[in-house]
């Protein structure tokens, strides 16, 4: 590509050899190499090395996320980048090192010999290539010489001035003027010269289709760089590990006009309107949920589910109900433990500076919250980006699922950086959700939460199966279905034969007890010896449940009230109640029932 660019000089310098002497004098610039900004060049540096310092300075802007990020690149830095490219392994001359002390190959970027006519050859030597930045303009400088056969050498410089425009779908560099030495050429004259030289000499001036992105139009002397091509080059780069995701993020940036640049004298400022993307602080969580993200290994979901199962089994014994209600907080804790232990939800990009110093861009999942609603949920992902927080908020609508253990959701809305009571102009809402969901599908994937091929978010209830097994002393429990309601997850559970028989037998015996007035009087007499508000609530709910069982229509609300009142008793009160039950029901059956739940 770079050689093709330099071949533009063929036409200009062939013109030199056949120009009138007055024009030759204006175009000649024998000391042009004195203007090469060698002081900007950094030896043995890569493009990444040169940019690292500016990137580090821009990343420090994350300390104030309410302000936009600005990457400032001086023309000295751009020249250091050009030099790093020219001297790279894939550049035209790794030994290029201009200056007063340079000799032979070190003074030349590129050399090529070509035929002028049947009896003459010319040798083109490109010795300098650098840029300068002015108000909305880019000046490109090229120094070159042509040696006629092995004798006369003519040196000049070429300066191409471009206006820079940031258009909706492309970046556009339009020709302003060309100068050969001290001789200015208008666009029309320059394009006529190119055509004339091509016809007169048989030399073809190449249109540079080999640019990494964009195209050069020699007729208008303009460079067009479509933003879609920039995205595509990132997406298809085999060396870019997170290429598809980064490409999609850049697509969002371009589509929402979040990236702007301004060319000043000596400096290019690239501004990312990042203030739209960041929140005022981290996602506010219940302390119990926050503790799981801080130390996921310390959370034991079995302990919490064991208490729920104890109440659930007693409810199942009395009502035959097979649905366990898990409150939103506990469910979020289980999901948090699953996601906090997945390294794939974070990545780090390092930038090595010229002196070996390292800058780092670190992106990780700080927390996740599921707010269950009647129709679906609000899923919030809080990302930690070098200490600044960006919340991605998904509004999800529940849709039918073919798998009873998987909940499926359509994404109806996605916002980034949205704070409560914030005007819509202060955060970003995405219109086209399919591309970002496709890109996220490879990065947002755990055993609990993932994005499927249809760009639906799926929540897999199987993550709870092992925990449920551990919550019973002998296992024997299966999750057969999962559903949600506002603020809770509903788990459909089934038990193996032995456990199911024990629950049924205990439930039948407990129902018989609650229908026996003498047994109820005995229990009331025992519990009255332990007067408390909790005991009063137990006796009241027990009598209400007794009446409904006798009538043959116990409601789930009454059963729940009785179970809740039992759970609120102190250890001493529970012991007294169970001893009364043992006297009436039988110790063996109660032991079998209590043996289902681990100590």
XYZ file of C-alpha atoms in Angstrom, residues 20-462:
443
model
C 10.531 24.758 -18.466
C 13.473 25.954 -16.441
C 11.448 28.609 -14.592
C 9.068 25.957 -13.322
C 12.010 23.694 -12.520
C 13.441 26.435 -10.368
C 10.205 26.889 -8.453
C 9.803 23.152 -7.930
C 13.378 22.398 -6.958
C 14.002 22.035 -3.242
C 17.390 20.474 -2.646
C 17.299 20.977 1.122
C 13.816 19.539 1.625
C 15.099 16.747 3.865
C 16.103 19.370 6.431
C 12.394 19.752 7.166
C 11.856 16.090 8.092
C 10.730 16.123 11.761
C 13.242 13.506 12.861
C 12.905 14.799 16.421
C 9.410 13.280 16.467
C 10.676 9.803 15.635
C 11.104 7.167 18.326
C 13.563 4.371 17.655
C 12.469 0.739 17.944
C 8.901 1.663 18.859
C 5.683 0.071 17.602
C 2.452 1.853 16.763
C 1.045 0.529 20.058
C 4.036 1.883 22.006
C 3.567 5.335 20.547
C -0.176 5.471 21.235
C 0.022 4.014 24.757
C 0.754 7.312 26.496
C -2.161 9.090 24.810
C -4.463 6.153 25.541
C -3.370 6.142 29.178
C -4.138 9.853 29.441
C -7.561 9.315 27.867
C -8.327 6.398 30.215
C -7.590 8.614 33.197
C -10.733 10.456 32.123
C -12.692 7.527 33.556
C -11.935 9.013 36.970
C -14.589 11.599 36.086
C -17.212 9.518 34.211
C -19.619 12.447 34.104
C -17.271 14.032 31.547
C -16.595 12.842 27.997
C -13.378 10.994 27.138
C -10.936 12.835 24.896
C -8.022 11.239 23.046
C -5.625 13.977 21.933
C -3.058 13.131 19.261
C -0.495 15.749 18.296
C 1.042 15.870 14.854
C 4.339 14.899 16.546
C 2.636 11.723 17.784
C 1.190 11.088 14.320
C 4.670 11.399 12.845
C 5.996 8.971 15.435
C 3.214 6.589 14.383
C 4.158 7.009 10.715
C 7.798 6.334 11.536
C 6.866 3.254 13.573
C 4.942 1.955 10.564
C 7.647 2.781 8.019
C 10.283 0.953 10.076
C 8.127 -2.005 11.113
C 8.694 -5.533 9.797
C 5.952 -4.970 7.213
C 7.026 -1.401 6.430
C 9.012 -0.328 3.358
C 12.370 0.105 5.171
C 13.024 -1.115 8.738
C 16.434 0.653 8.588
C 15.022 4.095 7.761
C 16.637 6.704 10.043
C 16.860 10.160 8.434
C 19.081 12.922 9.700
C 22.460 14.560 9.224
C 24.296 11.307 9.913
C 22.231 8.946 7.756
C 23.905 7.083 4.888
C 22.578 5.126 1.889
C 19.576 2.970 2.786
C 18.973 4.690 6.128
C 18.142 7.938 4.284
C 15.523 6.436 1.986
C 12.019 5.142 2.622
C 11.513 3.668 -0.805
C 13.493 3.356 -4.060
C 12.284 2.273 -7.497
C 13.776 2.464 -10.979
C 11.491 2.924 -13.972
C 11.770 3.514 -17.711
C 11.373 7.071 -18.980
C 11.824 6.070 -22.625
C 13.796 3.539 -24.630
C 17.077 5.257 -23.807
C 16.575 6.614 -20.334
C 15.677 5.408 -16.884
C 14.745 7.263 -13.760
C 15.349 6.254 -10.153
C 12.817 7.529 -7.675
C 13.920 7.897 -4.062
C 11.348 8.844 -1.441
C 13.232 10.292 1.532
C 10.572 11.864 3.733
C 6.958 11.355 4.696
C 5.256 13.273 7.522
C 2.152 15.264 8.378
C 1.138 18.528 9.984
C -2.231 19.446 11.480
C -3.893 22.817 11.097
C -7.407 24.075 11.669
C -9.579 21.396 9.966
C -6.754 20.499 7.618
C -4.210 17.728 7.223
C -0.993 18.539 5.363
C 0.869 15.517 3.992
C 4.541 16.051 3.116
C 6.561 13.852 0.755
C 10.221 14.441 -0.100
C 11.652 12.745 -3.163
C 14.299 12.908 -5.837
C 14.631 11.522 -9.363
C 18.001 10.529 -10.798
C 18.172 10.627 -14.605
C 20.092 7.504 -15.729
C 23.138 7.486 -13.451
C 23.795 11.199 -13.545
C 21.630 14.248 -12.917
C 19.508 14.181 -9.738
C 16.576 16.500 -9.139
C 15.071 16.866 -5.659
C 11.760 18.378 -4.657
C 9.027 18.141 -2.057
C 5.324 17.514 -2.439
C 2.722 18.856 -0.028
C -0.871 17.694 -0.278
C -3.428 19.676 1.748
C -6.684 17.956 2.675
C -9.820 19.205 4.343
C -11.200 16.686 6.841
C -14.921 16.038 7.209
C -16.747 13.729 9.616
C -19.843 12.699 7.698
C -22.702 10.518 8.888
C -21.458 7.298 7.279
C -17.869 8.117 6.372
C -14.762 10.144 6.957
C -13.874 12.265 3.939
C -10.517 13.860 3.143
C -10.965 16.249 0.250
C -8.153 17.759 -1.805
C -7.478 21.423 -1.202
C -4.222 21.999 -3.078
C -0.892 20.453 -4.057
C 2.456 22.200 -3.861
C 5.584 21.055 -5.714
C 8.420 22.823 -3.952
C 7.322 26.454 -4.103
C 4.939 25.856 -7.013
C 1.229 25.506 -6.088
C -1.062 23.421 -8.316
C -4.825 23.623 -8.395
C -6.874 20.435 -8.356
C -7.911 20.779 -12.003
C -4.352 21.417 -13.137
C -2.986 18.575 -11.077
C -5.500 16.030 -12.386
C -4.794 17.198 -15.987
C -1.080 16.760 -15.371
C -1.638 13.223 -14.094
C -3.613 12.328 -17.213
C -1.129 13.993 -19.533
C 1.851 12.290 -17.978
C 0.125 8.930 -18.113
C -0.586 9.347 -21.814
C 2.826 10.776 -22.632
C 4.938 8.256 -20.761
C 2.839 5.123 -20.665
C 3.118 5.097 -16.888
C -0.077 4.140 -15.090
C -0.752 5.924 -11.829
C -2.311 3.314 -9.567
C -5.575 3.878 -7.800
C -4.832 2.679 -4.305
C -7.401 -0.003 -3.732
C -4.965 -1.596 -1.262
C -5.607 0.948 1.491
C -6.443 -0.871 4.754
C -9.815 0.861 4.736
C -11.339 3.329 2.325
C -10.481 4.345 -1.230
C -8.377 7.025 -2.895
C -9.983 8.773 -5.854
C -7.236 10.262 -8.035
C -9.693 12.177 -10.184
C -10.919 14.260 -7.257
C -7.855 13.652 -5.077
C -9.979 12.571 -2.153
C -9.938 9.755 0.360
C -13.214 8.239 1.513
C -13.199 5.987 4.583
C -16.638 4.411 5.162
C -17.308 3.797 8.842
C -18.786 0.428 7.927
C -15.384 -0.620 6.534
C -13.666 0.345 9.787
C -16.145 -1.831 11.670
C -15.690 -4.699 9.211
C -11.898 -4.574 9.482
C -12.110 -4.946 13.268
C -14.735 -7.674 13.041
C -12.676 -9.748 10.600
C -9.259 -9.197 12.207
C -8.025 -12.713 13.129
C -5.679 -11.248 15.743
C -8.475 -9.444 17.561
C -9.786 -11.780 20.276
C -12.954 -9.779 20.970
C -13.348 -8.526 17.402
C -17.107 -9.085 16.921
C -17.983 -7.473 20.251
C -15.641 -4.512 19.752
C -16.959 -4.081 16.202
C -20.537 -4.007 17.461
C -19.667 -1.489 20.168
C -18.067 0.718 17.509
C -21.167 0.298 15.351
C -23.237 1.604 18.271
C -20.828 4.516 18.691
C -21.079 5.474 15.014
C -24.841 4.932 14.754
C -25.495 7.194 17.741
C -22.895 9.783 16.713
C -20.988 9.375 19.966
C -17.575 9.895 18.356
C -16.493 13.273 17.055
C -13.148 14.796 16.184
C -11.750 18.263 15.868
C -8.572 19.218 14.038
C -6.717 22.063 15.699
C -3.314 23.574 15.012
C -0.911 20.762 15.802
C -3.456 18.453 17.394
C -6.329 16.073 16.650
C -8.910 15.680 19.439
C -11.120 12.580 19.256
C -14.026 12.846 21.701
C -16.194 9.951 22.844
C -19.483 11.100 24.349
C -18.939 8.605 27.141
C -20.879 10.596 29.739
C -24.043 9.090 28.206
C -22.764 5.584 28.877
C -21.791 5.838 32.539
C -23.855 5.931 35.709
C -23.441 7.994 38.832
C -22.076 5.016 40.754
C -22.306 1.231 41.193
C -25.615 -0.581 41.121
C -27.344 -0.376 44.499
C -27.953 -3.877 45.875
C -29.355 -5.488 48.989
C -26.422 -6.014 51.382
C -26.972 -9.780 51.330
C -26.717 -9.822 47.533
C -23.736 -7.475 47.493
C -21.905 -9.861 49.845
C -22.259 -12.687 47.297
C -20.570 -10.656 44.548
C -17.790 -9.673 46.958
C -17.192 -13.242 48.170
C -19.133 -15.816 46.113
C -17.412 -18.802 47.757
C -18.799 -17.813 51.175
C -22.429 -18.025 50.068
C -24.150 -21.340 50.800
C -27.458 -21.548 48.922
C -28.148 -24.940 50.493
C -28.653 -23.395 53.925
C -31.248 -20.961 52.603
C -33.069 -23.552 50.504
C -33.140 -26.037 53.382
C -35.284 -23.667 55.445
C -37.582 -23.057 52.495
C -37.911 -26.772 51.810
C -38.803 -27.472 55.420
C -41.789 -25.127 55.127
C -42.544 -26.356 51.622
C -42.654 -30.035 52.645
C -44.975 -29.260 55.546
C -47.185 -27.318 53.137
C -47.046 -30.191 50.632
C -48.040 -32.632 53.388
C -51.153 -30.598 54.240
C -52.240 -29.376 50.801
C -50.479 -31.497 48.193
C -48.994 -28.279 46.787
C -45.900 -29.014 44.655
C -44.657 -25.504 43.945
C -41.855 -23.935 45.965
C -41.773 -20.147 45.991
C -38.228 -18.719 46.063
C -38.110 -15.023 46.812
C -36.347 -12.674 44.419
C -33.428 -11.976 46.762
C -32.430 -15.628 47.198
C -32.777 -16.259 43.484
C -30.538 -13.275 42.726
C -27.990 -14.613 45.209
C -27.861 -17.967 43.410
C -27.479 -16.244 40.021
C -24.848 -13.902 41.464
C -22.746 -16.811 42.694
C -22.944 -18.394 39.244
C -21.929 -15.264 37.324
C -19.296 -13.989 39.798
C -17.257 -17.151 39.300
C -17.105 -16.938 35.461
C -13.897 -15.325 34.206
C -15.242 -15.048 30.662
C -17.449 -12.124 31.693
C -14.427 -9.809 31.922
C -11.434 -8.897 29.780
C -8.360 -6.719 30.029
C -6.501 -4.909 27.253
C -2.976 -3.706 28.005
C -0.998 -1.016 26.199
C 2.792 -1.111 26.529
C 4.428 2.309 26.379
C 7.766 3.297 24.869
C 9.576 3.078 28.206
C 7.910 -0.214 29.118
C 5.143 1.291 31.252
C 1.808 -0.481 30.897
C -1.639 1.084 30.644
C -4.673 -1.109 31.140
C -8.284 -1.087 30.061
C -10.186 -3.452 32.311
C -13.837 -4.324 31.766
C -15.665 -6.680 34.107
C -19.116 -7.567 35.387
C -19.406 -5.855 38.760
C -22.914 -7.040 39.574
C -26.160 -8.301 38.111
C -29.735 -7.808 39.283
C -32.979 -9.437 38.175
C -36.122 -7.516 39.077
C -39.002 -9.904 38.411
C -42.241 -8.381 37.132
C -45.675 -9.697 36.155
C -44.741 -9.867 32.467
C -41.013 -10.582 32.645
C -38.113 -8.881 34.328
C -35.741 -5.946 34.322
C -32.207 -7.334 34.005
C -29.406 -4.940 34.916
C -25.740 -5.653 34.220
C -23.380 -3.283 35.989
C -19.994 -3.104 34.259
C -16.861 -1.876 35.986
C -14.658 -0.096 33.420
C -11.461 1.007 35.113
C -13.416 1.972 38.206
C -16.253 3.731 36.360
C -19.668 2.071 36.268
C -21.868 1.557 33.242
C -25.215 -0.149 33.679
C -26.789 -2.030 30.778
C -30.511 -2.329 31.429
C -32.566 -4.967 29.582
C -36.370 -4.870 29.655
C -37.419 -8.485 29.122
C -40.808 -9.911 28.156
C -41.423 -13.554 29.041
C -42.317 -15.792 26.077
C -43.303 -19.479 25.891
C -40.511 -22.026 26.236
C -40.402 -25.596 24.924
C -38.196 -26.598 27.870
C -40.025 -26.551 31.234
C -36.727 -25.847 33.003
C -35.800 -22.826 30.864
C -37.362 -19.377 30.971
C -37.212 -17.423 27.701
C -37.369 -13.660 27.282
C -37.580 -11.242 24.378
C -35.558 -8.065 24.808
C -37.988 -5.206 24.227
C -35.702 -2.380 25.335
C -31.997 -1.892 26.044
C -30.445 1.201 27.581
C -26.912 2.063 28.671
C -26.033 4.514 31.443
C -29.610 5.079 32.583
C -30.046 6.450 36.122
C -33.362 6.748 37.923
C -35.356 9.880 37.024
C -32.798 10.791 34.356
C -33.899 12.461 31.126
C -33.638 10.227 28.052
C -31.162 12.644 26.492
C -28.713 11.806 29.299
C -28.342 8.101 28.494
C -28.349 5.856 25.438
C -31.260 3.736 24.191
C -30.512 1.271 21.384
C -32.996 0.889 18.551
C -31.625 -2.132 16.688
C -31.060 -4.836 19.311
C -30.232 -7.862 17.157
C -26.560 -7.026 16.376
C -25.592 -6.257 19.981
C -27.351 -9.383 21.235
C -25.504 -11.461 18.636
C -22.205 -9.950 19.747
C -22.987 -10.398 23.442
C -24.018 -14.032 22.999
C -20.375 -15.161 22.920
C -19.394 -13.075 25.955
C -22.492 -13.218 28.153
C -22.872 -16.917 28.764
C -23.048 -18.780 32.066
C -24.763 -21.947 33.239
C -27.630 -19.763 34.463
C -27.969 -16.907 31.953
C -27.219 -16.900 28.228
C -28.390 -15.558 24.870
C -29.540 -18.187 22.387
C -29.306 -18.217 18.582
C -32.682 -16.482 18.297
C -31.314 -13.567 20.384
C -33.563 -14.441 23.294
C -32.237 -14.357 26.830
C -32.674 -17.688 28.554
C -32.595 -18.497 32.236
C -31.807 -22.137 32.978
C -33.366 -23.479 36.174
C -31.064 -26.515 36.172
